[in-house]
Amino acid sequence: MSPKVLPIAEERLLALTREHGTPLFVYDAATIRARVAKLRPRFDVVRYAMKANSNLALLALVRAEGCAIDAVSAGEVERALAAGFTPGEIVFTSDVFDRAGLACVARRGVRVNLGSLDMLEQYAALGVAREVTLRVNPGFGAGHSSGVTTGGEHSKHGIWHAELDSALSRARAAGLEVTGLHVHIGSGARLEALVAAARALRQLAPRVGRSLAVISTGGGLPIPYRPGEPRLDLAPLADALRSVQRELERVLDHPLSLELEPGRYLVAESGVLVTEVRATKRQGALDYVLVDAGFHNLPRPLLYGAYHEISVLGRADGAPLLPQIVAGPLCESADVFTQDANGRLEPRALPRLAPGDLVCIHDAGAYAASMASNYNGQPFAAEVLIDGGTERVIRRRQELAELWRDELR
């Protein structure tokens, strides 16, 4: 099976690493633009789920490509505004209003997508706007892991489908008008599940009535993390959603806007995480490679047992491949990039590695830097954006003294 192709030339990654050190995130702007271009002709609004990667430079990039924003907190709303988005381009999606979120919605006037009944009266009390979107849990979910399955009774997300009529009644009583309906079943869902969500939307939407103006099945579009995995065929998904849109427009007798909220689909494949081998060791029958990146940079393997392809930079092809476990520097046994969903170690076939070698972790553009932490006193990694022949630092490496800058003693 052919290895995955890097979005950035190996020679360029090596040069960037010499200049900026490791761990280092590198993103390719052309890859992001290509993903947006695949979606924009098929949907009325492409709303970037910025939780995937909220770097200001990447937000500005997707804005320039015509995307709107899905934000999930006051911090994300303010960050999107700082990147140049207007309040009208942002939707605040949540299952709860914390006090900061409610204050932000009141101050900024962004649209809201409400996932819990109690939010209706809380929002109405602000007196800022009447129109709301409801996020409905259709009773089933799908995702690449139970941790990112956002439908069904084991998920906290959305208003339960059987309570939609109650939600509509409470909205009317509070002086609100439901103009949007949103169904999102999970992240990394397969095509069949995404089409099923579209069918659920078709069944639920007529209950909202003629006030409905926007429909969305959220995001969750998968990408091929493993070599040889098929890429999602967008055509049948777009066809199914457009069919639902046309049917509902006939039933409701007015046009509707069809939205999609991709996150990982736009940015995951654009990014890599380059890390340096600092030690190797043999523990019984297992060979370990210890690198200077860990779950403080990329937590997906720890959280979900997620697979990320691993390449070795600067090594000639043809070297014998040996099973090795790639792990980070943190004082947790779970700080391993090569493990399954149950935490079992999965050695990866790689050339024999030694201190000083550079390892490249693929598909690190989503849910990596945006989920990073300072655990074990580790500073945030530097981030570089490549755009054609130019490259620039879009996040400098954090200085050690900044780790405790905001603390008081």
PDB file of N, CA and C in Angstrom, residues 222-267:
ATOM      1  N   PRO A 222     -15.664  13.220   6.992  1.00  0.00           N
ATOM      2  CA  PRO A 222     -14.421  12.499   7.308  1.00  0.00           C
ATOM      3  C   PRO A 222     -13.324  12.798   6.312  1.00  0.00           C
ATOM      4  N   ILE A 223     -12.098  12.475   6.708  1.00  0.00           N
ATOM      5  CA  ILE A 223     -10.970  12.488   5.782  1.00  0.00           C
ATOM      6  C   ILE A 223     -10.278  11.130   5.874  1.00  0.00           C
ATOM      7  N   PRO A 224      -9.492  10.742   4.876  1.00  0.00           N
ATOM      8  CA  PRO A 224      -8.787   9.453   4.930  1.00  0.00           C
ATOM      9  C   PRO A 224      -7.485   9.571   5.723  1.00  0.00           C
ATOM     10  N   TYR A 225      -7.509   9.176   6.983  1.00  0.00           N
ATOM     11  CA  TYR A 225      -6.305   9.238   7.810  1.00  0.00           C
ATOM     12  C   TYR A 225      -5.319   8.121   7.463  1.00  0.00           C
ATOM     13  N   ARG A 226      -5.825   6.951   7.106  1.00  0.00           N
ATOM     14  CA  ARG A 226      -4.952   5.804   6.830  1.00  0.00           C
ATOM     15  C   ARG A 226      -4.649   5.703   5.341  1.00  0.00           C
ATOM     16  N   PRO A 227      -3.464   5.236   4.983  1.00  0.00           N
ATOM     17  CA  PRO A 227      -3.163   5.016   3.569  1.00  0.00           C
ATOM     18  C   PRO A 227      -4.176   4.061   2.944  1.00  0.00           C
ATOM     19  N   GLY A 228      -4.649   4.398   1.767  1.00  0.00           N
ATOM     20  CA  GLY A 228      -5.587   3.529   1.067  1.00  0.00           C
ATOM     21  C   GLY A 228      -7.038   3.727   1.443  1.00  0.00           C
ATOM     22  N   GLU A 229      -7.333   4.501   2.479  1.00  0.00           N
ATOM     23  CA  GLU A 229      -8.731   4.765   2.828  1.00  0.00           C
ATOM     24  C   GLU A 229      -9.391   5.581   1.725  1.00  0.00           C
ATOM     25  N   PRO A 230     -10.645   5.269   1.384  1.00  0.00           N
ATOM     26  CA  PRO A 230     -11.309   6.047   0.333  1.00  0.00           C
ATOM     27  C   PRO A 230     -11.639   7.453   0.824  1.00  0.00           C
ATOM     28  N   ARG A 231     -11.607   8.380  -0.081  1.00  0.00           N
ATOM     29  CA  ARG A 231     -12.008   9.760   0.229  1.00  0.00           C
ATOM     30  C   ARG A 231     -13.521   9.874   0.090  1.00  0.00           C
ATOM     31  N   LEU A 232     -14.137  10.666   0.963  1.00  0.00           N
ATOM     32  CA  LEU A 232     -15.577  10.869   0.900  1.00  0.00           C
ATOM     33  C   LEU A 232     -15.984  11.397  -0.471  1.00  0.00           C
ATOM     34  N   ASP A 233     -16.968  10.746  -1.077  1.00  0.00           N
ATOM     35  CA  ASP A 233     -17.535  11.214  -2.335  1.00  0.00           C
ATOM     36  C   ASP A 233     -18.601  12.259  -1.995  1.00  0.00           C
ATOM     37  N   LEU A 234     -18.299  13.510  -2.279  1.00  0.00           N
ATOM     38  CA  LEU A 234     -19.208  14.591  -1.909  1.00  0.00           C
ATOM     39  C   LEU A 234     -20.488  14.595  -2.722  1.00  0.00           C
ATOM     40  N   ALA A 235     -20.456  14.064  -3.938  1.00  0.00           N
ATOM     41  CA  ALA A 235     -21.606  14.184  -4.839  1.00  0.00           C
ATOM     42  C   ALA A 235     -22.873  13.560  -4.255  1.00  0.00           C
ATOM     43  N   PRO A 236     -22.853  12.301  -3.778  1.00  0.00           N
ATOM     44  CA  PRO A 236     -24.096  11.743  -3.247  1.00  0.00           C
ATOM     45  C   PRO A 236     -24.585  12.444  -1.990  1.00  0.00           C
ATOM     46  N   LEU A 237     -23.668  12.939  -1.164  1.00  0.00           N
ATOM     47  CA  LEU A 237     -24.091  13.687   0.018  1.00  0.00           C
ATOM     48  C   LEU A 237     -24.752  14.996  -0.386  1.00  0.00           C
ATOM     49  N   ALA A 238     -24.112  15.733  -1.276  1.00  0.00           N
ATOM     50  CA  ALA A 238     -24.691  16.995  -1.730  1.00  0.00           C
ATOM     51  C   ALA A 238     -26.025  16.765  -2.429  1.00  0.00           C
ATOM     52  N   ASP A 239     -26.118  15.704  -3.227  1.00  0.00           N
ATOM     53  CA  ASP A 239     -27.373  15.396  -3.915  1.00  0.00           C
ATOM     54  C   ASP A 239     -28.485  15.103  -2.912  1.00  0.00           C
ATOM     55  N   ALA A 240     -28.162  14.330  -1.871  1.00  0.00           N
ATOM     56  CA  ALA A 240     -29.167  14.003  -0.859  1.00  0.00           C
ATOM     57  C   ALA A 240     -29.640  15.253  -0.135  1.00  0.00           C
ATOM     58  N   LEU A 241     -28.721  16.119   0.209  1.00  0.00           N
ATOM     59  CA  LEU A 241     -29.092  17.341   0.920  1.00  0.00           C
ATOM     60  C   LEU A 241     -29.872  18.295   0.022  1.00  0.00           C
ATOM     61  N   ARG A 242     -29.464  18.409  -1.229  1.00  0.00           N
ATOM     62  CA  ARG A 242     -30.211  19.271  -2.148  1.00  0.00           C
ATOM     63  C   ARG A 242     -31.616  18.717  -2.395  1.00  0.00           C
ATOM     64  N   SER A 243     -31.734  17.394  -2.433  1.00  0.00           N
ATOM     65  CA  SER A 243     -33.051  16.791  -2.601  1.00  0.00           C
ATOM     66  C   SER A 243     -33.951  17.128  -1.421  1.00  0.00           C
ATOM     67  N   VAL A 244     -33.410  17.028  -0.220  1.00  0.00           N
ATOM     68  CA  VAL A 244     -34.170  17.400   0.977  1.00  0.00           C
ATOM     69  C   VAL A 244     -34.551  18.872   0.915  1.00  0.00           C
ATOM     70  N   GLN A 245     -33.602  19.705   0.515  1.00  0.00           N
ATOM     71  CA  GLN A 245     -33.877  21.139   0.399  1.00  0.00           C
ATOM     72  C   GLN A 245     -35.039  21.393  -0.560  1.00  0.00           C
ATOM     73  N   ARG A 246     -35.024  20.762  -1.737  1.00  0.00           N
ATOM     74  CA  ARG A 246     -36.084  20.987  -2.721  1.00  0.00           C
ATOM     75  C   ARG A 246     -37.434  20.486  -2.206  1.00  0.00           C
ATOM     76  N   GLU A 247     -37.436  19.323  -1.554  1.00  0.00           N
ATOM     77  CA  GLU A 247     -38.694  18.798  -1.011  1.00  0.00           C
ATOM     78  C   GLU A 247     -39.275  19.740   0.030  1.00  0.00           C
ATOM     79  N   LEU A 248     -38.431  20.236   0.902  1.00  0.00           N
ATOM     80  CA  LEU A 248     -38.918  21.140   1.943  1.00  0.00           C
ATOM     81  C   LEU A 248     -39.365  22.471   1.356  1.00  0.00           C
ATOM     82  N   GLU A 249     -38.692  22.937   0.330  1.00  0.00           N
ATOM     83  CA  GLU A 249     -39.119  24.182  -0.312  1.00  0.00           C
ATOM     84  C   GLU A 249     -40.503  24.020  -0.933  1.00  0.00           C
ATOM     85  N   ARG A 250     -40.789  22.826  -1.470  1.00  0.00           N
ATOM     86  CA  ARG A 250     -42.132  22.583  -1.996  1.00  0.00           C
ATOM     87  C   ARG A 250     -43.162  22.553  -0.878  1.00  0.00           C
ATOM     88  N   VAL A 251     -42.824  21.888   0.212  1.00  0.00           N
ATOM     89  CA  VAL A 251     -43.762  21.765   1.335  1.00  0.00           C
ATOM     90  C   VAL A 251     -44.025  23.126   1.975  1.00  0.00           C
ATOM     91  N   LEU A 252     -42.966  23.903   2.165  1.00  0.00           N
ATOM     92  CA  LEU A 252     -43.088  25.177   2.871  1.00  0.00           C
ATOM     93  C   LEU A 252     -43.395  26.344   1.929  1.00  0.00           C
ATOM     94  N   ASP A 253     -43.240  26.107   0.631  1.00  0.00           N
ATOM     95  CA  ASP A 253     -43.578  27.089  -0.397  1.00  0.00           C
ATOM     96  C   ASP A 253     -42.727  28.346  -0.318  1.00  0.00           C
ATOM     97  N   HIS A 254     -41.446  28.182  -0.003  1.00  0.00           N
ATOM     98  CA  HIS A 254     -40.508  29.302  -0.084  1.00  0.00           C
ATOM     99  C   HIS A 254     -39.081  28.761  -0.092  1.00  0.00           C
ATOM    100  N   PRO A 255     -38.109  29.558  -0.558  1.00  0.00           N
ATOM    101  CA  PRO A 255     -36.724  29.081  -0.643  1.00  0.00           C
ATOM    102  C   PRO A 255     -36.105  28.875   0.740  1.00  0.00           C
ATOM    103  N   LEU A 256     -35.145  27.941   0.799  1.00  0.00           N
ATOM    104  CA  LEU A 256     -34.370  27.682   2.005  1.00  0.00           C
ATOM    105  C   LEU A 256     -32.885  27.774   1.673  1.00  0.00           C
ATOM    106  N   SER A 257     -32.092  28.128   2.657  1.00  0.00           N
ATOM    107  CA  SER A 257     -30.640  28.148   2.507  1.00  0.00           C
ATOM    108  C   SER A 257     -30.069  26.867   3.111  1.00  0.00           C
ATOM    109  N   LEU A 258     -29.193  26.208   2.366  1.00  0.00           N
ATOM    110  CA  LEU A 258     -28.568  24.961   2.803  1.00  0.00           C
ATOM    111  C   LEU A 258     -27.148  25.245   3.273  1.00  0.00           C
ATOM    112  N   GLU A 259     -26.889  24.942   4.555  1.00  0.00           N
ATOM    113  CA  GLU A 259     -25.573  25.200   5.127  1.00  0.00           C
ATOM    114  C   GLU A 259     -24.849  23.899   5.466  1.00  0.00           C
ATOM    115  N   LEU A 260     -23.527  23.978   5.492  1.00  0.00           N
ATOM    116  CA  LEU A 260     -22.679  22.871   5.921  1.00  0.00           C
ATOM    117  C   LEU A 260     -21.599  23.445   6.833  1.00  0.00           C
ATOM    118  N   GLU A 261     -21.169  22.672   7.841  1.00  0.00           N
ATOM    119  CA  GLU A 261     -20.210  23.173   8.829  1.00  0.00           C
ATOM    120  C   GLU A 261     -18.979  22.270   8.916  1.00  0.00           C
ATOM    121  N   PRO A 262     -18.146  22.268   7.907  1.00  0.00           N
ATOM    122  CA  PRO A 262     -16.938  21.434   7.953  1.00  0.00           C
ATOM    123  C   PRO A 262     -15.871  22.040   8.853  1.00  0.00           C
ATOM    124  N   GLY A 263     -15.144  21.187   9.541  1.00  0.00           N
ATOM    125  CA  GLY A 263     -13.993  21.610  10.318  1.00  0.00           C
ATOM    126  C   GLY A 263     -12.764  20.877   9.833  1.00  0.00           C
ATOM    127  N   ARG A 264     -12.628  19.601  10.279  1.00  0.00           N
ATOM    128  CA  ARG A 264     -11.456  18.810   9.881  1.00  0.00           C
ATOM    129  C   ARG A 264     -11.333  18.688   8.377  1.00  0.00           C
ATOM    130  N   TYR A 265     -12.461  18.609   7.661  1.00  0.00           N
ATOM    131  CA  TYR A 265     -12.407  18.429   6.209  1.00  0.00           C
ATOM    132  C   TYR A 265     -11.606  19.541   5.539  1.00  0.00           C
ATOM    133  N   LEU A 266     -11.692  20.753   6.077  1.00  0.00           N
ATOM    134  CA  LEU A 266     -10.998  21.874   5.457  1.00  0.00           C
ATOM    135  C   LEU A 266      -9.524  21.945   5.831  1.00  0.00           C
ATOM    136  N   VAL A 267      -9.180  21.573   7.065  1.00  0.00           N
ATOM    137  CA  VAL A 267      -7.827  21.896   7.533  1.00  0.00           C
ATOM    138  C   VAL A 267      -6.960  20.702   7.933  1.00  0.00           C
TER     139      VAL A 267
END
